[in-house]
Amino acid sequence: MSAEMSAEMADQVDRRNAYARVPFTRMMGVERAYSEGGRARLLIDARPELQNVIGAVHGGVILTMLDVVMASAAVSLVDFTKTAVTLNLNTSFLRPGLGRIVADGFALETNDGVVSCSAEARDASGELVASALGSFRYLPLPPSES
């Protein structure tokens, strides 16, 4: 393998792993199962500091997961060569989320640098907790840290 090819592969791995360096999602304990081909999945385990007064995962946590999973699906369409910022987000909460939350995101359509996405979050029993639609604008990646 040439040094140029090796450097290109390392750059791609670094772009794909940029998500893991976001302090907010790290603090929440969000794990990315996958992000590829316009689809993404995130997971989070319920713990006391993420729960509301009824013992369910706080709606703000679920909303964040829906937002991030859609952005992750969006950037996977462009092989992580850009980032995606939220333009709008419409969320419907259906029931309290108990236990592990799994959020799935899907990139639906792109038009002039804007990608429309959908997402859903399910709890440990597989029940649909919340769903969302959002639009995201692609932006250049910030310069990488040396």
PDB file of C-alpha atoms in Angstrom:
ATOM      1  CA  MET A   1       0.000   0.000   0.000  1.00  0.00           C
ATOM      2  CA  SER A   2       1.432   3.383  -0.975  1.00  0.00           C
ATOM      3  CA  ALA A   3       1.968   6.123   1.602  1.00  0.00           C
ATOM      4  CA  GLU A   4      -0.505   8.331  -0.287  1.00  0.00           C
ATOM      5  CA  MET A   5      -3.210   5.667  -0.157  1.00  0.00           C
ATOM      6  CA  SER A   6      -2.499   5.031   3.518  1.00  0.00           C
ATOM      7  CA  ALA A   7      -2.775   8.762   4.324  1.00  0.00           C
ATOM      8  CA  GLU A   8      -6.076   8.969   2.398  1.00  0.00           C
ATOM      9  CA  MET A   9      -7.475   5.991   4.327  1.00  0.00           C
ATOM     10  CA  ALA A  10      -6.371   7.532   7.633  1.00  0.00           C
ATOM     11  CA  ASP A  11      -8.090  10.803   6.667  1.00  0.00           C
ATOM     12  CA  GLN A  12     -11.320   8.931   5.878  1.00  0.00           C
ATOM     13  CA  VAL A  13     -11.211   7.109   9.220  1.00  0.00           C
ATOM     14  CA  ASP A  14     -10.608  10.428  10.987  1.00  0.00           C
ATOM     15  CA  ARG A  15     -13.620  12.023   9.219  1.00  0.00           C
ATOM     16  CA  ARG A  16     -15.856   9.061  10.085  1.00  0.00           C
ATOM     17  CA  ASN A  17     -14.810   9.236  13.739  1.00  0.00           C
ATOM     18  CA  ALA A  18     -15.292  12.997  14.156  1.00  0.00           C
ATOM     19  CA  TYR A  19     -18.637  12.180  15.791  1.00  0.00           C
ATOM     20  CA  ALA A  20     -16.844  10.464  18.684  1.00  0.00           C
ATOM     21  CA  ARG A  21     -15.038  13.721  19.511  1.00  0.00           C
ATOM     22  CA  VAL A  22     -18.215  15.747  20.166  1.00  0.00           C
ATOM     23  CA  PRO A  23     -18.142  16.429  23.931  1.00  0.00           C
ATOM     24  CA  PHE A  24     -21.928  16.748  24.317  1.00  0.00           C
ATOM     25  CA  THR A  25     -22.794  13.345  22.854  1.00  0.00           C
ATOM     26  CA  ARG A  26     -19.861  11.766  24.714  1.00  0.00           C
ATOM     27  CA  MET A  27     -21.146  13.256  27.972  1.00  0.00           C
ATOM     28  CA  MET A  28     -24.609  11.811  27.260  1.00  0.00           C
ATOM     29  CA  GLY A  29     -23.105   8.383  26.526  1.00  0.00           C
ATOM     30  CA  VAL A  30     -24.464   8.121  22.984  1.00  0.00           C
ATOM     31  CA  GLU A  31     -22.995   5.249  20.945  1.00  0.00           C
ATOM     32  CA  ARG A  32     -23.051   5.105  17.149  1.00  0.00           C
ATOM     33  CA  ALA A  33     -23.868   1.633  15.828  1.00  0.00           C
ATOM     34  CA  TYR A  34     -23.421   2.663  12.185  1.00  0.00           C
ATOM     35  CA  SER A  35     -23.666   5.532   9.749  1.00  0.00           C
ATOM     36  CA  GLU A  36     -23.491   4.670   6.062  1.00  0.00           C
ATOM     37  CA  GLY A  37     -25.367   5.076   2.815  1.00  0.00           C
ATOM     38  CA  GLY A  38     -27.815   7.634   4.165  1.00  0.00           C
ATOM     39  CA  ARG A  39     -28.772   5.577   7.228  1.00  0.00           C
ATOM     40  CA  ALA A  40     -27.575   5.783  10.817  1.00  0.00           C
ATOM     41  CA  ARG A  41     -28.286   4.255  14.217  1.00  0.00           C
ATOM     42  CA  LEU A  42     -27.499   5.619  17.675  1.00  0.00           C
ATOM     43  CA  LEU A  43     -27.979   3.979  21.065  1.00  0.00           C
ATOM     44  CA  ILE A  44     -28.114   5.240  24.615  1.00  0.00           C
ATOM     45  CA  ASP A  45     -28.653   3.394  27.859  1.00  0.00           C
ATOM     46  CA  ALA A  46     -30.983   4.957  30.408  1.00  0.00           C
ATOM     47  CA  ARG A  47     -29.286   6.079  33.584  1.00  0.00           C
ATOM     48  CA  PRO A  48     -30.536   8.262  36.444  1.00  0.00           C
ATOM     49  CA  GLU A  49     -28.980  11.530  35.241  1.00  0.00           C
ATOM     50  CA  LEU A  50     -30.791  11.187  31.877  1.00  0.00           C
ATOM     51  CA  GLN A  51     -34.231  10.467  33.339  1.00  0.00           C
ATOM     52  CA  ASN A  52     -37.192  12.725  34.017  1.00  0.00           C
ATOM     53  CA  VAL A  53     -39.485  12.713  37.074  1.00  0.00           C
ATOM     54  CA  ILE A  54     -41.376   9.598  35.901  1.00  0.00           C
ATOM     55  CA  GLY A  55     -38.180   7.588  35.404  1.00  0.00           C
ATOM     56  CA  ALA A  56     -38.249   7.700  31.602  1.00  0.00           C
ATOM     57  CA  VAL A  57     -35.419   9.003  29.423  1.00  0.00           C
ATOM     58  CA  HIS A  58     -35.820  12.789  29.289  1.00  0.00           C
ATOM     59  CA  GLY A  59     -37.419  14.148  26.129  1.00  0.00           C
ATOM     60  CA  GLY A  60     -34.444  16.449  25.580  1.00  0.00           C
ATOM     61  CA  VAL A  61     -32.155  13.423  25.384  1.00  0.00           C
ATOM     62  CA  ILE A  62     -34.427  11.738  22.865  1.00  0.00           C
ATOM     63  CA  LEU A  63     -34.723  14.958  20.840  1.00  0.00           C
ATOM     64  CA  THR A  64     -30.929  15.253  20.740  1.00  0.00           C
ATOM     65  CA  MET A  65     -30.608  11.653  19.576  1.00  0.00           C
ATOM     66  CA  LEU A  66     -33.134  12.220  16.773  1.00  0.00           C
ATOM     67  CA  ASP A  67     -31.298  15.375  15.667  1.00  0.00           C
ATOM     68  CA  VAL A  68     -27.855  13.752  15.733  1.00  0.00           C
ATOM     69  CA  VAL A  69     -28.938  10.512  14.049  1.00  0.00           C
ATOM     70  CA  MET A  70     -30.468  12.448  11.152  1.00  0.00           C
ATOM     71  CA  ALA A  71     -27.327  14.574  10.763  1.00  0.00           C
ATOM     72  CA  SER A  72     -25.233  11.404  10.879  1.00  0.00           C
ATOM     73  CA  ALA A  73     -27.344   9.833   8.140  1.00  0.00           C
ATOM     74  CA  ALA A  74     -26.981  13.024   6.088  1.00  0.00           C
ATOM     75  CA  VAL A  75     -23.174  13.202   6.297  1.00  0.00           C
ATOM     76  CA  SER A  76     -22.861   9.519   5.471  1.00  0.00           C
ATOM     77  CA  LEU A  77     -24.322  10.348   2.035  1.00  0.00           C
ATOM     78  CA  VAL A  78     -21.281  12.518   1.287  1.00  0.00           C
ATOM     79  CA  ASP A  79     -18.752  10.110   2.839  1.00  0.00           C
ATOM     80  CA  PHE A  80     -18.232  12.414   5.824  1.00  0.00           C
ATOM     81  CA  THR A  81     -16.538  15.062   3.641  1.00  0.00           C
ATOM     82  CA  LYS A  82     -18.928  17.722   4.998  1.00  0.00           C
ATOM     83  CA  THR A  83     -20.811  18.396   8.182  1.00  0.00           C
ATOM     84  CA  ALA A  84     -24.551  18.998   8.441  1.00  0.00           C
ATOM     85  CA  VAL A  85     -26.253  21.596  10.628  1.00  0.00           C
ATOM     86  CA  THR A  86     -29.913  21.556  11.581  1.00  0.00           C
ATOM     87  CA  LEU A  87     -32.197  23.993   9.785  1.00  0.00           C
ATOM     88  CA  ASN A  88     -35.441  22.722  11.278  1.00  0.00           C
ATOM     89  CA  LEU A  89     -36.641  19.826  13.364  1.00  0.00           C
ATOM     90  CA  ASN A  90     -40.204  18.678  13.968  1.00  0.00           C
ATOM     91  CA  THR A  91     -40.612  16.017  16.629  1.00  0.00           C
ATOM     92  CA  SER A  92     -43.602  14.067  17.889  1.00  0.00           C
ATOM     93  CA  PHE A  93     -43.339  12.364  21.278  1.00  0.00           C
ATOM     94  CA  LEU A  94     -45.620   9.328  21.547  1.00  0.00           C
ATOM     95  CA  ARG A  95     -44.841   7.658  24.875  1.00  0.00           C
ATOM     96  CA  PRO A  96     -42.212   7.625  27.636  1.00  0.00           C
ATOM     97  CA  GLY A  97     -38.963   5.924  26.667  1.00  0.00           C
ATOM     98  CA  LEU A  98     -37.843   3.290  29.152  1.00  0.00           C
ATOM     99  CA  GLY A  99     -34.463   1.559  29.159  1.00  0.00           C
ATOM    100  CA  ARG A 100     -32.139   1.570  26.169  1.00  0.00           C
ATOM    101  CA  ILE A 101     -33.170   3.975  23.409  1.00  0.00           C
ATOM    102  CA  VAL A 102     -32.351   3.152  19.783  1.00  0.00           C
ATOM    103  CA  ALA A 103     -32.634   5.970  17.247  1.00  0.00           C
ATOM    104  CA  ASP A 104     -32.620   5.297  13.505  1.00  0.00           C
ATOM    105  CA  GLY A 105     -32.143   8.093  10.970  1.00  0.00           C
ATOM    106  CA  PHE A 106     -32.688   8.183   7.222  1.00  0.00           C
ATOM    107  CA  ALA A 107     -31.634  10.725   4.611  1.00  0.00           C
ATOM    108  CA  LEU A 108     -34.610  11.119   2.292  1.00  0.00           C
ATOM    109  CA  GLU A 109     -33.744  13.726  -0.342  1.00  0.00           C
ATOM    110  CA  THR A 110     -31.085  16.313  -1.121  1.00  0.00           C
ATOM    111  CA  ASN A 111     -31.658  19.581  -2.933  1.00  0.00           C
ATOM    112  CA  ASP A 112     -29.188  22.464  -3.323  1.00  0.00           C
ATOM    113  CA  GLY A 113     -27.077  21.531  -0.305  1.00  0.00           C
ATOM    114  CA  VAL A 114     -30.040  20.777   1.955  1.00  0.00           C
ATOM    115  CA  VAL A 115     -30.933  17.234   2.950  1.00  0.00           C
ATOM    116  CA  SER A 116     -34.326  16.175   4.307  1.00  0.00           C
ATOM    117  CA  CYS A 117     -34.277  13.389   6.884  1.00  0.00           C
ATOM    118  CA  SER A 118     -36.547  11.328   9.097  1.00  0.00           C
ATOM    119  CA  ALA A 119     -35.884   9.485  12.335  1.00  0.00           C
ATOM    120  CA  GLU A 120     -37.543   7.375  14.974  1.00  0.00           C
ATOM    121  CA  ALA A 121     -36.617   6.376  18.502  1.00  0.00           C
ATOM    122  CA  ARG A 122     -37.662   3.113  20.135  1.00  0.00           C
ATOM    123  CA  ASP A 123     -37.255   1.986  23.723  1.00  0.00           C
ATOM    124  CA  ALA A 124     -36.048  -1.294  25.219  1.00  0.00           C
ATOM    125  CA  SER A 125     -39.391  -2.986  24.509  1.00  0.00           C
ATOM    126  CA  GLY A 126     -39.304  -1.884  20.859  1.00  0.00           C
ATOM    127  CA  GLU A 127     -42.116   0.628  21.337  1.00  0.00           C
ATOM    128  CA  LEU A 128     -42.010   3.772  19.213  1.00  0.00           C
ATOM    129  CA  VAL A 129     -41.183   6.641  21.580  1.00  0.00           C
ATOM    130  CA  ALA A 130     -40.759   9.554  19.171  1.00  0.00           C
ATOM    131  CA  SER A 131     -40.427  10.374  15.496  1.00  0.00           C
ATOM    132  CA  ALA A 132     -38.963  13.363  13.698  1.00  0.00           C
ATOM    133  CA  LEU A 133     -38.528  15.102  10.385  1.00  0.00           C
ATOM    134  CA  GLY A 134     -35.735  17.576   9.824  1.00  0.00           C
ATOM    135  CA  SER A 135     -33.743  19.443   7.248  1.00  0.00           C
ATOM    136  CA  PHE A 136     -29.986  19.944   7.382  1.00  0.00           C
ATOM    137  CA  ARG A 137     -27.585  22.162   5.459  1.00  0.00           C
ATOM    138  CA  TYR A 138     -24.248  20.781   4.382  1.00  0.00           C
ATOM    139  CA  LEU A 139     -21.270  22.906   5.423  1.00  0.00           C
ATOM    140  CA  PRO A 140     -17.536  22.424   4.941  1.00  0.00           C
ATOM    141  CA  LEU A 141     -15.768  20.491   7.662  1.00  0.00           C
ATOM    142  CA  PRO A 142     -13.807  22.633  10.108  1.00  0.00           C
ATOM    143  CA  PRO A 143     -10.022  22.346   9.813  1.00  0.00           C
ATOM    144  CA  SER A 144      -8.794  19.164  11.475  1.00  0.00           C
ATOM    145  CA  GLU A 145      -6.810  19.414  14.669  1.00  0.00           C
ATOM    146  CA  SER A 146      -3.137  18.635  14.407  1.00  0.00           C
TER     147      SER A 146
END
